[in-house]
Amino acid sequence: MPSLFALVDCNNFYVSCERVFDPSLEGRPVVVLSNNDGCVVARSNEVKSLGVKMGAPAFECKEIFARHHVTVLSSNYTLYGDMSQRVMETLAQFVPSLEVYSIDEAFLELCVLPEGTDIVAYARIIRQTVKQWTGIPVSIGIGPTKTLAKAANEIAKRSPALNGVCVLMADAAGERYLADLPVGEIWGIGPAHTRFLSCRGISTALQLKQLPDQWLREHLTIAGLRTAQELRGIPCI
């Protein structure tokens, strides 16, 4: 089977960890602050809808927190590390090859699954099992490259109709998704490159994918070219 990756990402991880141990927080607006209580490091969806940004200084948000009865918690990294280990151990039950990318993300190689496996159904089983065994909700993006899998994960989180799983292939259907995905959401395209591309009328992942190789190498270096190739379904990472 050709390469196929799943990027499993825990939803609002620190908040989800706190909700596992305090179910009364479910459905309520919650933020987790950094160790010195200086900045927002995790937000529930309810808080995101209020416009509170990741990394926002807590003192600047006091009025919003008070007005909307936001529960404000200090970070507990011992808890989060333990919960992360539980999630990763659960994911390891499903594939022989697992790459832990961060405390709340992991890449799974799906090309090792038996031929004919219903990938979407399998991903839904993974989601259900992680939630049942750990209490943590996850989103799963699937694609032939890690960049497409990451992009698919972003789409899965934004689209409730997908029920937490999105498959993004390098085909016409995949291009429709990429046409709606801001270029700044693509793995490897940071704020500086996003501004550079925006000034040149390049605002979507699809536009980035379609740029000529020579232009990409000249303006975004070899890293930008590899990102575009990954969006085309060519594994480079």
mmCIF file of C-alpha atoms in Angstrom:
data_model
loop_
_atom_site.group_PDB
_atom_site.id
_atom_site.type_symbol
_atom_site.label_atom_id
_atom_site.label_comp_id
_atom_site.label_asym_id
_atom_site.label_seq_id
_atom_site.Cartn_x
_atom_site.Cartn_y
_atom_site.Cartn_z
ATOM 1 C CA MET A 1 0.000 0.000 0.000
ATOM 2 C CA PRO A 2 1.324 3.532 -0.753
ATOM 3 C CA SER A 3 2.200 5.770 2.182
ATOM 4 C CA LEU A 4 -0.736 6.769 4.363
ATOM 5 C CA PHE A 5 -0.536 8.685 7.621
ATOM 6 C CA ALA A 6 -3.002 9.557 10.345
ATOM 7 C CA LEU A 7 -2.375 12.557 12.576
ATOM 8 C CA VAL A 8 -4.215 12.066 15.873
ATOM 9 C CA ASP A 9 -4.571 15.299 17.840
ATOM 10 C CA CYS A 10 -6.190 15.625 21.260
ATOM 11 C CA ASN A 11 -8.874 18.313 21.251
ATOM 12 C CA ASN A 12 -8.098 21.258 23.559
ATOM 13 C CA PHE A 13 -5.822 18.855 25.400
ATOM 14 C CA TYR A 14 -5.139 20.608 28.720
ATOM 15 C CA VAL A 15 -8.804 21.565 29.069
ATOM 16 C CA SER A 16 -9.863 18.020 28.178
ATOM 17 C CA CYS A 17 -7.510 16.633 30.848
ATOM 18 C CA GLU A 18 -9.063 18.912 33.464
ATOM 19 C CA ARG A 19 -12.548 17.834 32.390
ATOM 20 C CA VAL A 20 -11.668 14.161 32.846
ATOM 21 C CA PHE A 21 -11.032 14.809 36.537
ATOM 22 C CA ASP A 22 -13.790 17.391 36.951
ATOM 23 C CA PRO A 23 -16.756 16.460 34.737
ATOM 24 C CA SER A 24 -18.648 19.550 35.947
ATOM 25 C CA LEU A 25 -16.420 21.556 33.559
ATOM 26 C CA GLU A 26 -17.919 19.829 30.529
ATOM 27 C CA GLY A 27 -19.766 22.294 28.299
ATOM 28 C CA ARG A 28 -18.551 25.281 30.299
ATOM 29 C CA PRO A 29 -16.012 27.917 29.154
ATOM 30 C CA VAL A 30 -12.577 26.956 30.515
ATOM 31 C CA VAL A 31 -9.051 28.311 30.098
ATOM 32 C CA VAL A 32 -5.748 26.976 31.389
ATOM 33 C CA LEU A 33 -3.008 29.476 32.169
ATOM 34 C CA SER A 34 0.755 29.059 32.046
ATOM 35 C CA ASN A 35 2.785 28.167 35.133
ATOM 36 C CA ASN A 36 3.048 31.766 36.308
ATOM 37 C CA ASP A 37 -0.623 32.371 35.395
ATOM 38 C CA GLY A 38 0.541 34.855 32.811
ATOM 39 C CA CYS A 39 -0.853 33.615 29.502
ATOM 40 C CA VAL A 40 -3.578 31.424 28.078
ATOM 41 C CA VAL A 41 -2.147 28.051 27.034
ATOM 42 C CA ALA A 42 -5.406 26.156 26.430
ATOM 43 C CA ARG A 43 -8.996 27.139 25.631
ATOM 44 C CA SER A 44 -12.236 25.242 25.455
ATOM 45 C CA ASN A 45 -14.300 25.691 22.313
ATOM 46 C CA GLU A 46 -16.625 27.918 24.321
ATOM 47 C CA VAL A 47 -13.722 30.276 25.070
ATOM 48 C CA LYS A 48 -12.467 30.183 21.486
ATOM 49 C CA SER A 49 -15.896 31.399 20.384
ATOM 50 C CA LEU A 50 -15.415 34.432 22.622
ATOM 51 C CA GLY A 51 -12.382 35.471 20.590
ATOM 52 C CA VAL A 52 -9.763 34.747 23.261
ATOM 53 C CA LYS A 53 -6.474 34.006 21.507
ATOM 54 C CA MET A 54 -3.891 31.400 22.428
ATOM 55 C CA GLY A 55 -1.072 33.059 24.361
ATOM 56 C CA ALA A 56 -3.198 36.063 25.335
ATOM 57 C CA PRO A 57 -2.063 37.662 28.621
ATOM 58 C CA ALA A 58 -4.542 36.729 31.322
ATOM 59 C CA PHE A 59 -4.810 40.269 32.684
ATOM 60 C CA GLU A 60 -6.055 41.500 29.317
ATOM 61 C CA CYS A 61 -8.902 38.951 29.403
ATOM 62 C CA LYS A 62 -10.167 39.505 32.943
ATOM 63 C CA GLU A 63 -13.263 41.371 31.816
ATOM 64 C CA ILE A 64 -14.199 38.688 29.274
ATOM 65 C CA PHE A 65 -13.585 35.934 31.824
ATOM 66 C CA ALA A 66 -15.798 37.653 34.390
ATOM 67 C CA ARG A 67 -18.583 38.542 31.963
ATOM 68 C CA HIS A 68 -18.861 35.005 30.568
ATOM 69 C CA HIS A 69 -18.155 33.122 33.816
ATOM 70 C CA VAL A 70 -15.025 31.478 32.444
ATOM 71 C CA THR A 71 -13.384 28.931 34.724
ATOM 72 C CA VAL A 72 -9.699 29.846 34.978
ATOM 73 C CA LEU A 73 -7.244 27.075 35.920
ATOM 74 C CA SER A 74 -3.515 26.949 36.514
ATOM 75 C CA SER A 75 -1.618 24.410 34.432
ATOM 76 C CA ASN A 76 -0.835 20.976 35.847
ATOM 77 C CA TYR A 77 1.843 19.505 33.610
ATOM 78 C CA THR A 78 2.268 16.372 35.716
ATOM 79 C CA LEU A 79 -1.363 15.525 35.018
ATOM 80 C CA TYR A 80 -1.071 16.395 31.333
ATOM 81 C CA GLY A 81 2.062 14.263 30.914
ATOM 82 C CA ASP A 82 0.362 11.283 32.534
ATOM 83 C CA MET A 83 -2.734 11.676 30.360
ATOM 84 C CA SER A 84 -0.561 12.021 27.252
ATOM 85 C CA GLN A 85 1.163 8.738 28.049
ATOM 86 C CA ARG A 86 -2.220 7.028 28.435
ATOM 87 C CA VAL A 87 -3.365 8.367 25.065
ATOM 88 C CA MET A 88 -0.158 7.305 23.291
ATOM 89 C CA GLU A 89 -0.273 3.828 24.838
ATOM 90 C CA THR A 90 -3.843 3.494 23.596
ATOM 91 C CA LEU A 91 -2.907 4.588 20.070
ATOM 92 C CA ALA A 92 -0.023 2.107 20.040
ATOM 93 C CA GLN A 93 -2.558 -0.711 20.216
ATOM 94 C CA PHE A 94 -3.719 0.071 16.681
ATOM 95 C CA VAL A 95 -0.538 0.275 14.590
ATOM 96 C CA PRO A 96 2.988 -1.155 14.790
ATOM 97 C CA SER A 97 4.566 2.233 14.016
ATOM 98 C CA LEU A 98 3.755 5.331 16.067
ATOM 99 C CA GLU A 99 5.580 8.690 16.057
ATOM 100 C CA VAL A 100 4.829 10.929 19.038
ATOM 101 C CA TYR A 101 4.993 14.442 17.622
ATOM 102 C CA SER A 102 4.065 16.441 20.733
ATOM 103 C CA ILE A 103 2.349 15.982 24.083
ATOM 104 C CA ASP A 104 -1.028 15.827 22.347
ATOM 105 C CA GLU A 105 -0.232 14.682 18.792
ATOM 106 C CA ALA A 106 1.008 11.507 17.140
ATOM 107 C CA PHE A 107 1.477 10.236 13.602
ATOM 108 C CA LEU A 108 0.277 6.710 12.844
ATOM 109 C CA GLU A 109 1.393 4.813 9.738
ATOM 110 C CA LEU A 110 -1.718 3.273 8.203
ATOM 111 C CA CYS A 111 -0.063 1.755 5.133
ATOM 112 C CA VAL A 112 0.767 -1.296 7.273
ATOM 113 C CA LEU A 113 -2.918 -2.174 7.711
ATOM 114 C CA PRO A 114 -4.324 -5.145 5.786
ATOM 115 C CA GLU A 115 -5.396 -4.385 2.233
ATOM 116 C CA GLY A 116 -9.065 -3.548 2.023
ATOM 117 C CA THR A 117 -9.239 -1.988 5.492
ATOM 118 C CA ASP A 118 -11.929 0.691 5.727
ATOM 119 C CA ILE A 119 -9.652 3.514 6.845
ATOM 120 C CA VAL A 120 -12.420 5.888 7.952
ATOM 121 C CA ALA A 121 -14.173 3.185 9.964
ATOM 122 C CA TYR A 122 -10.839 2.220 11.535
ATOM 123 C CA ALA A 123 -10.153 5.856 12.462
ATOM 124 C CA ARG A 124 -13.569 6.095 14.102
ATOM 125 C CA ILE A 125 -12.774 3.014 16.179
ATOM 126 C CA ILE A 126 -9.514 4.686 17.260
ATOM 127 C CA ARG A 127 -11.416 7.832 18.302
ATOM 128 C CA GLN A 128 -14.009 5.876 20.233
ATOM 129 C CA THR A 129 -11.393 3.751 21.991
ATOM 130 C CA VAL A 130 -9.249 6.718 23.048
ATOM 131 C CA LYS A 131 -12.329 8.476 24.431
ATOM 132 C CA GLN A 132 -13.509 5.357 26.238
ATOM 133 C CA TRP A 133 -10.133 4.417 27.731
ATOM 134 C CA THR A 134 -8.807 7.892 28.582
ATOM 135 C CA GLY A 135 -11.742 10.310 28.435
ATOM 136 C CA ILE A 136 -9.855 12.494 25.936
ATOM 137 C CA PRO A 137 -11.589 13.483 22.647
ATOM 138 C CA VAL A 138 -9.389 13.414 19.554
ATOM 139 C CA SER A 139 -9.578 14.451 15.916
ATOM 140 C CA ILE A 140 -7.946 12.388 13.167
ATOM 141 C CA GLY A 141 -6.625 13.625 9.840
ATOM 142 C CA ILE A 142 -5.566 11.118 7.198
ATOM 143 C CA GLY A 143 -3.464 11.662 4.091
ATOM 144 C CA PRO A 144 -0.674 10.219 1.925
ATOM 145 C CA THR A 145 1.803 12.696 3.460
ATOM 146 C CA LYS A 146 2.246 14.081 6.957
ATOM 147 C CA THR A 147 1.451 17.612 5.755
ATOM 148 C CA LEU A 148 -1.831 16.471 4.224
ATOM 149 C CA ALA A 149 -2.633 14.510 7.386
ATOM 150 C CA LYS A 150 -2.028 17.645 9.477
ATOM 151 C CA ALA A 151 -4.206 19.699 7.133
ATOM 152 C CA ALA A 152 -6.906 17.027 7.265
ATOM 153 C CA ASN A 153 -6.830 17.226 11.059
ATOM 154 C CA GLU A 154 -7.471 20.974 10.941
ATOM 155 C CA ILE A 155 -10.419 20.364 8.609
ATOM 156 C CA ALA A 156 -11.786 17.616 10.865
ATOM 157 C CA LYS A 157 -11.821 20.013 13.813
ATOM 158 C CA ARG A 158 -13.589 22.751 11.843
ATOM 159 C CA SER A 159 -16.281 20.584 10.270
ATOM 160 C CA PRO A 160 -18.700 18.961 12.758
ATOM 161 C CA ALA A 161 -20.308 17.004 9.915
ATOM 162 C CA LEU A 162 -17.081 14.975 9.544
ATOM 163 C CA ASN A 163 -17.463 13.640 13.094
ATOM 164 C CA GLY A 164 -13.792 14.105 13.914
ATOM 165 C CA VAL A 165 -12.270 12.247 10.947
ATOM 166 C CA CYS A 166 -11.133 13.715 7.621
ATOM 167 C CA VAL A 167 -9.341 12.005 4.734
ATOM 168 C CA LEU A 168 -7.424 14.378 2.483
ATOM 169 C CA MET A 169 -5.979 12.841 -0.658
ATOM 170 C CA ALA A 170 -4.060 14.521 -3.484
ATOM 171 C CA ASP A 171 -7.041 14.472 -5.831
ATOM 172 C CA ALA A 172 -9.864 16.739 -6.987
ATOM 173 C CA ALA A 173 -11.865 16.160 -3.800
ATOM 174 C CA GLY A 174 -8.817 17.024 -1.719
ATOM 175 C CA GLU A 175 -8.256 20.205 -3.694
ATOM 176 C CA ARG A 176 -11.744 21.396 -2.765
ATOM 177 C CA TYR A 177 -10.745 21.164 0.870
ATOM 178 C CA LEU A 178 -7.420 22.904 0.245
ATOM 179 C CA ALA A 179 -9.198 25.748 -1.551
ATOM 180 C CA ASP A 180 -10.937 26.615 1.728
ATOM 181 C CA LEU A 181 -7.917 26.134 4.000
ATOM 182 C CA PRO A 182 -5.932 29.311 4.805
ATOM 183 C CA VAL A 183 -2.286 28.989 3.796
ATOM 184 C CA GLY A 184 -1.229 29.975 7.314
ATOM 185 C CA GLU A 185 -2.823 26.772 8.637
ATOM 186 C CA ILE A 186 -0.397 24.600 6.687
ATOM 187 C CA TRP A 187 2.316 22.836 8.679
ATOM 188 C CA GLY A 188 5.626 24.563 7.989
ATOM 189 C CA ILE A 189 4.176 27.897 6.847
ATOM 190 C CA GLY A 190 4.858 30.334 9.672
ATOM 191 C CA PRO A 191 3.611 33.901 10.207
ATOM 192 C CA ALA A 192 6.396 35.523 8.162
ATOM 193 C CA HIS A 193 5.783 33.312 5.129
ATOM 194 C CA THR A 194 2.034 33.740 5.547
ATOM 195 C CA ARG A 195 2.409 37.524 5.332
ATOM 196 C CA PHE A 196 4.800 37.204 2.381
ATOM 197 C CA LEU A 197 2.391 34.978 0.481
ATOM 198 C CA SER A 198 -0.636 37.085 1.373
ATOM 199 C CA CYS A 199 1.016 40.179 -0.097
ATOM 200 C CA ARG A 200 1.314 38.249 -3.352
ATOM 201 C CA GLY A 201 -2.304 37.132 -3.417
ATOM 202 C CA ILE A 202 -1.618 33.605 -2.183
ATOM 203 C CA SER A 203 -4.047 32.936 0.629
ATOM 204 C CA THR A 204 -5.051 29.266 0.394
ATOM 205 C CA ALA A 205 -3.325 25.912 0.631
ATOM 206 C CA LEU A 206 -4.435 25.086 -2.910
ATOM 207 C CA GLN A 207 -2.733 28.183 -4.302
ATOM 208 C CA LEU A 208 0.474 27.203 -2.500
ATOM 209 C CA LYS A 209 0.283 23.683 -3.889
ATOM 210 C CA GLN A 210 -0.025 25.012 -7.457
ATOM 211 C CA LEU A 211 2.953 27.401 -7.363
ATOM 212 C CA PRO A 212 5.883 26.587 -9.709
ATOM 213 C CA ASP A 213 8.782 24.710 -8.119
ATOM 214 C CA GLN A 214 11.344 27.321 -9.145
ATOM 215 C CA TRP A 215 9.332 30.135 -7.533
ATOM 216 C CA LEU A 216 8.906 28.126 -4.342
ATOM 217 C CA ARG A 217 12.591 27.304 -4.092
ATOM 218 C CA GLU A 218 13.567 30.937 -4.735
ATOM 219 C CA HIS A 219 11.143 32.578 -2.294
ATOM 220 C CA LEU A 220 10.374 29.895 0.315
ATOM 221 C CA THR A 221 13.600 27.864 0.092
ATOM 222 C CA ILE A 222 13.742 24.100 -0.178
ATOM 223 C CA ALA A 223 11.500 23.806 2.897
ATOM 224 C CA GLY A 224 8.668 25.625 1.125
ATOM 225 C CA LEU A 225 9.115 23.458 -1.961
ATOM 226 C CA ARG A 226 8.886 20.320 0.156
ATOM 227 C CA THR A 227 5.711 21.619 1.786
ATOM 228 C CA ALA A 228 4.123 22.157 -1.642
ATOM 229 C CA GLN A 229 5.228 18.705 -2.765
ATOM 230 C CA GLU A 230 3.669 17.195 0.341
ATOM 231 C CA LEU A 231 0.425 18.983 -0.531
ATOM 232 C CA ARG A 232 0.694 17.296 -3.948
ATOM 233 C CA GLY A 233 0.873 13.906 -2.246
ATOM 234 C CA ILE A 234 4.645 13.409 -2.508
ATOM 235 C CA PRO A 235 6.159 12.387 0.878
ATOM 236 C CA CYS A 236 9.169 14.593 1.697
ATOM 237 C CA ILE A 237 9.189 14.629 5.520
#
